[in-house]
Amino acid sequence: ISPYYKFTKELEYRFLYSINYGTGLRSTTIKPFINLNDVYGRGRVRLAQNQLITQQITHTLSYNKQITSDLNLQAVAGFEYLKFINKGYDFGGYGNANGGFGNFGLDFEDYIQFTNPTNRQMGSYSDPTNELQSYFARTVFNYKDKYLLTATIRADGSTKFGKNNRYGYFPSFGAAWNISKEDFFKVDFINSLKLRAGWGKTGNSEFPSGSAQIRYGFSGSGNGSFNIINNENEDLKWQADRQFNVGFDMAIWKNRINITVDYFNKRTTDLLFPTEAAVPGVAGVPRWFNLDGNIDNKGLEAAVNAAIIT
């Protein structure tokens, strides 16, 4: 649902709420005549399910104003909240060594209880709830479609990180000059030419939920025991990518050929990485760190797109 309200023709508030539920089911039967080392002569069956629930709440306040006949201002500020729940189960087993599952004319998953009790496998999981909330603002100045300036700031907070570093702050700036709209530009075969430059930081939280927490896994032995499967790091923080780029876009010969050239320089800092080094907690169990080193990528990219036949 996404209701909105216009205070004036330039100023608008919009609210968004969405929820998505997805589930996947998998059933697998491997017949005993399949020549696999662990299956041949006895067969195998497996049932699995996973569920993903995603919720989103967004508030935005946008402003679009034609300040003068030549100058346009666009601005937006907002808040966004995302929540992810992920859980599931997986169980199965093999048939008996002499006779497998028998010959009853049914798929093995229809009588999975017939598996050999000595080699049944079962498990379930519920990932730590992953929540992300963001505050953001963006403004764009456009003068005569010749000069464009863009500025953005984001403050992103995620439960994936340690309680001492939940938030990361990511600004970016960009500028463009449409040279082909200048009066002095008199090159007939060039239909458009735009120079661009930008600098910005983005945050990366694409790693497992709960990696900053101490987490436990239940034993499958049925005796009520559980083990540590992840060590805590209260200082775990956002991985950040800082990038600078400069380039141009050009269209020539009645826009039949489009050329884009970019130089980029990107540095990744505070790289997220799991290690089993000796740390407070349990040895041999992963603990996520931010590595001290940087990763640098830089280079030149060029692309040509041509409409050979029109």
XYZ file of C-alpha atoms in Angstrom:
310
model
C 0.000 0.000 0.000
C 1.305 3.440 -0.879
C -0.894 6.424 0.010
C 0.420 9.950 -0.564
C -0.562 13.526 0.183
C 0.359 16.661 -1.773
C 0.761 19.701 0.492
C 1.388 21.872 -2.574
C 2.082 21.088 -6.195
C 5.808 21.061 -5.315
C 5.738 19.236 -1.952
C 4.537 15.630 -1.568
C 4.580 13.069 1.260
C 4.380 9.365 0.428
C 4.081 6.328 2.692
C 4.845 2.771 1.616
C 4.182 -0.493 3.430
C 4.748 -3.900 1.895
C 5.054 -7.462 3.131
C 6.161 -10.456 1.114
C 5.979 -14.108 2.131
C 7.781 -16.735 0.105
C 8.197 -20.437 0.718
C 10.046 -23.161 -1.140
C 9.437 -26.903 -0.888
C 11.780 -29.603 -2.107
C 11.206 -33.363 -2.179
C 13.805 -35.731 -3.560
C 13.659 -39.466 -4.280
C 16.763 -41.330 -5.466
C 16.032 -44.914 -6.446
C 18.359 -47.693 -5.228
C 19.440 -48.671 -8.751
C 21.198 -45.301 -9.177
C 24.914 -46.064 -9.088
C 26.000 -43.623 -6.391
C 28.261 -44.883 -3.628
C 25.987 -43.872 -0.743
C 22.696 -44.666 -2.524
C 23.229 -47.820 -4.576
C 21.250 -50.750 -3.248
C 19.271 -48.798 -0.624
C 17.945 -45.489 -2.068
C 17.577 -42.095 -0.445
C 14.819 -39.566 0.337
C 14.897 -35.916 1.373
C 12.301 -33.280 2.302
C 13.162 -29.595 2.792
C 11.360 -26.292 3.183
C 12.453 -22.698 3.638
C 10.483 -19.518 4.383
C 11.410 -15.883 3.811
C 9.307 -13.001 5.155
C 10.218 -9.458 4.130
C 8.621 -6.285 5.485
C 9.260 -2.725 4.321
C 8.144 0.670 5.664
C 9.179 3.854 3.851
C 8.397 7.515 4.449
C 9.495 10.092 1.846
C 9.049 13.816 1.522
C 9.830 15.092 -1.968
C 10.123 18.612 -3.338
C 10.236 19.558 -7.020
C 10.441 23.264 -7.822
C 11.058 25.181 -11.015
C 12.865 28.045 -9.287
C 13.378 30.029 -12.477
C 12.728 29.265 -16.131
C 16.267 27.870 -16.307
C 16.819 26.360 -12.857
C 15.072 23.286 -11.410
C 15.491 21.884 -7.913
C 14.554 18.345 -6.876
C 14.990 17.130 -3.308
C 13.867 14.127 -1.304
C 14.310 13.107 2.318
C 13.135 9.915 3.899
C 13.286 7.017 6.312
C 13.181 3.327 5.440
C 12.872 0.212 7.589
C 13.394 -3.349 6.336
C 12.984 -6.614 8.226
C 13.896 -10.110 7.026
C 12.956 -13.434 8.656
C 14.486 -16.592 7.195
C 13.954 -20.133 8.510
C 13.474 -23.692 7.363
C 14.065 -27.400 7.859
C 15.665 -30.348 6.059
C 15.368 -34.057 6.856
C 15.745 -37.391 5.152
C 17.602 -40.670 5.160
C 18.528 -43.903 3.401
C 16.742 -47.203 2.994
C 17.911 -50.467 4.474
C 20.981 -52.128 3.015
C 18.986 -55.224 2.069
C 15.864 -54.175 0.232
C 16.043 -50.403 0.487
C 12.530 -48.950 0.788
C 10.789 -51.999 -0.630
C 8.615 -51.979 -3.749
C 5.277 -50.356 -2.851
C 4.752 -48.197 -5.940
C 5.048 -44.936 -3.978
C 7.555 -42.110 -3.996
C 9.869 -42.480 -1.037
C 8.829 -39.111 0.415
C 5.323 -40.526 0.918
C 6.645 -42.870 3.575
C 9.817 -41.208 4.777
C 9.324 -42.868 8.179
C 10.524 -46.081 6.496
C 14.129 -44.823 6.407
C 16.783 -46.661 8.372
C 16.874 -45.069 11.871
C 20.668 -45.417 12.065
C 21.327 -43.002 9.197
C 18.461 -40.520 9.302
C 19.484 -36.874 8.997
C 17.440 -33.930 10.147
C 17.970 -30.282 10.880
C 16.229 -26.936 11.060
C 17.363 -23.341 11.265
C 16.107 -19.887 12.080
C 18.478 -17.085 11.106
C 18.756 -14.147 13.502
C 16.236 -11.496 12.472
C 17.862 -9.039 10.082
C 16.693 -5.421 10.432
C 17.909 -2.407 8.474
C 16.861 1.206 8.930
C 18.062 4.117 6.838
C 17.828 7.890 6.863
C 18.558 9.519 3.523
C 18.434 12.817 1.646
C 19.167 13.709 -1.960
C 19.115 16.966 -3.909
C 19.540 17.635 -7.631
C 20.114 21.024 -9.306
C 19.504 21.248 -13.038
C 20.377 24.451 -14.876
C 19.161 24.612 -18.494
C 19.862 20.872 -18.826
C 23.482 21.968 -19.208
C 24.780 21.766 -15.655
C 23.663 19.136 -13.158
C 24.731 18.808 -9.531
C 23.700 15.922 -7.262
C 24.370 15.368 -3.559
C 23.259 12.430 -1.406
C 23.733 11.425 2.217
C 22.683 8.149 3.830
C 22.851 6.880 7.405
C 22.282 3.119 7.435
C 21.911 1.018 10.570
C 21.874 -2.787 10.550
C 21.460 -5.440 13.235
C 24.095 -7.485 11.395
C 26.875 -5.376 12.912
C 28.259 -5.134 16.427
C 26.356 -3.000 18.907
C 29.233 -0.478 18.943
C 29.078 0.124 15.152
C 25.521 -0.400 13.971
C 25.474 2.725 11.782
C 27.476 3.714 8.730
C 27.420 7.112 6.972
C 27.680 7.303 3.197
C 27.801 10.586 1.240
C 28.108 11.022 -2.518
C 28.430 13.903 -4.974
C 28.138 14.150 -8.722
C 28.347 16.754 -11.484
C 27.664 16.708 -15.210
C 28.204 19.234 -18.002
C 26.234 18.853 -21.225
C 28.690 20.538 -23.559
C 26.603 19.910 -26.656
C 23.971 22.384 -25.392
C 26.457 25.253 -25.265
C 26.149 27.935 -27.931
C 29.831 27.643 -28.824
C 29.542 23.914 -29.601
C 29.298 23.637 -33.407
C 30.303 20.067 -34.283
C 27.672 18.792 -36.692
C 28.299 15.050 -36.484
C 28.243 15.007 -32.647
C 24.625 14.982 -31.467
C 25.360 15.040 -27.740
C 28.415 15.221 -25.494
C 28.302 15.126 -21.714
C 31.163 15.155 -19.218
C 30.609 13.511 -15.820
C 32.427 13.233 -12.510
C 31.428 11.664 -9.227
C 32.676 10.676 -5.792
C 30.858 8.591 -3.211
C 30.854 5.940 -0.517
C 28.531 2.973 -0.236
C 28.159 0.407 2.517
C 28.180 -3.370 2.155
C 26.177 -5.587 4.517
C 25.990 -8.662 2.267
C 27.131 -11.243 4.776
C 25.285 -13.662 7.087
C 22.824 -12.285 9.619
C 23.989 -12.712 13.208
C 27.698 -12.685 12.333
C 28.456 -10.155 15.083
C 26.624 -12.223 17.716
C 27.476 -15.295 19.708
C 25.293 -17.989 18.184
C 24.506 -21.598 19.054
C 23.447 -24.649 17.101
C 21.387 -27.471 18.580
C 22.835 -30.960 18.565
C 21.091 -33.608 16.490
C 21.742 -36.265 19.105
C 18.492 -35.588 20.962
C 20.203 -35.117 24.326
C 19.422 -31.409 24.631
C 22.986 -30.227 23.985
C 24.080 -27.357 21.765
C 27.355 -25.877 20.560
C 28.736 -22.427 19.766
C 28.772 -21.913 15.991
C 29.810 -18.227 15.837
C 31.902 -16.033 18.136
C 30.845 -12.489 19.052
C 32.436 -9.259 17.806
C 30.773 -6.151 19.257
C 32.986 -3.876 17.122
C 32.132 -5.381 13.722
C 31.306 -2.510 11.341
C 30.242 -1.719 7.800
C 32.459 -2.603 4.890
C 32.770 0.552 2.785
C 33.479 1.193 -0.900
C 34.811 4.624 -1.846
C 34.744 5.325 -5.564
C 35.774 8.211 -7.796
C 34.940 8.250 -11.477
C 35.186 10.661 -14.384
C 34.030 10.091 -17.930
C 31.960 11.208 -20.887
C 28.948 10.098 -22.960
C 28.787 10.918 -26.667
C 26.311 10.238 -29.456
C 27.317 10.767 -33.083
C 25.918 10.483 -36.606
C 22.249 11.055 -35.810
C 22.552 9.101 -32.545
C 23.397 5.901 -34.395
C 26.616 5.418 -32.433
C 26.819 5.916 -28.657
C 30.173 5.993 -26.885
C 30.793 5.864 -23.136
C 34.219 6.168 -21.520
C 34.888 6.023 -17.771
C 37.937 6.125 -15.547
C 37.222 4.670 -12.108
C 39.177 4.408 -8.879
C 37.619 2.290 -6.141
C 38.929 1.459 -2.661
C 37.298 -1.097 -0.344
C 38.011 -0.692 3.367
C 37.103 -2.667 6.499
C 36.634 -5.834 4.456
C 34.336 -8.322 6.218
C 35.963 -11.709 6.702
C 35.472 -14.758 8.960
C 38.458 -16.367 10.648
C 39.045 -19.148 13.142
C 42.092 -17.512 14.713
C 42.583 -17.765 18.475
C 40.232 -15.130 19.892
C 38.145 -14.794 23.060
C 35.387 -17.373 22.822
C 35.782 -20.860 21.426
C 38.791 -21.816 19.300
C 37.968 -23.295 15.913
C 34.662 -21.400 15.690
C 34.398 -18.524 13.164
C 34.573 -14.911 14.275
C 33.927 -12.121 11.788
C 36.449 -9.266 11.566
C 37.054 -6.113 9.574
C 40.434 -6.630 7.913
C 43.038 -3.874 8.208
C 44.070 -3.901 4.543
C 42.432 -2.204 1.571
C 41.429 -3.475 -1.844
C 42.064 -1.075 -4.737
C 40.498 -1.355 -8.171
C 41.130 1.207 -10.871
C 40.995 1.295 -14.610
C 39.440 2.565 -17.797
C 36.195 1.280 -19.284
C 34.905 2.037 -22.769
C 31.750 0.917 -24.543
C 30.462 1.531 -28.081
C 26.865 0.789 -29.070
C 26.047 1.090 -32.756
C 22.756 0.786 -34.638
C 24.187 -0.720 -37.821
C 20.854 -0.960 -39.630
C 17.829 1.311 -39.097
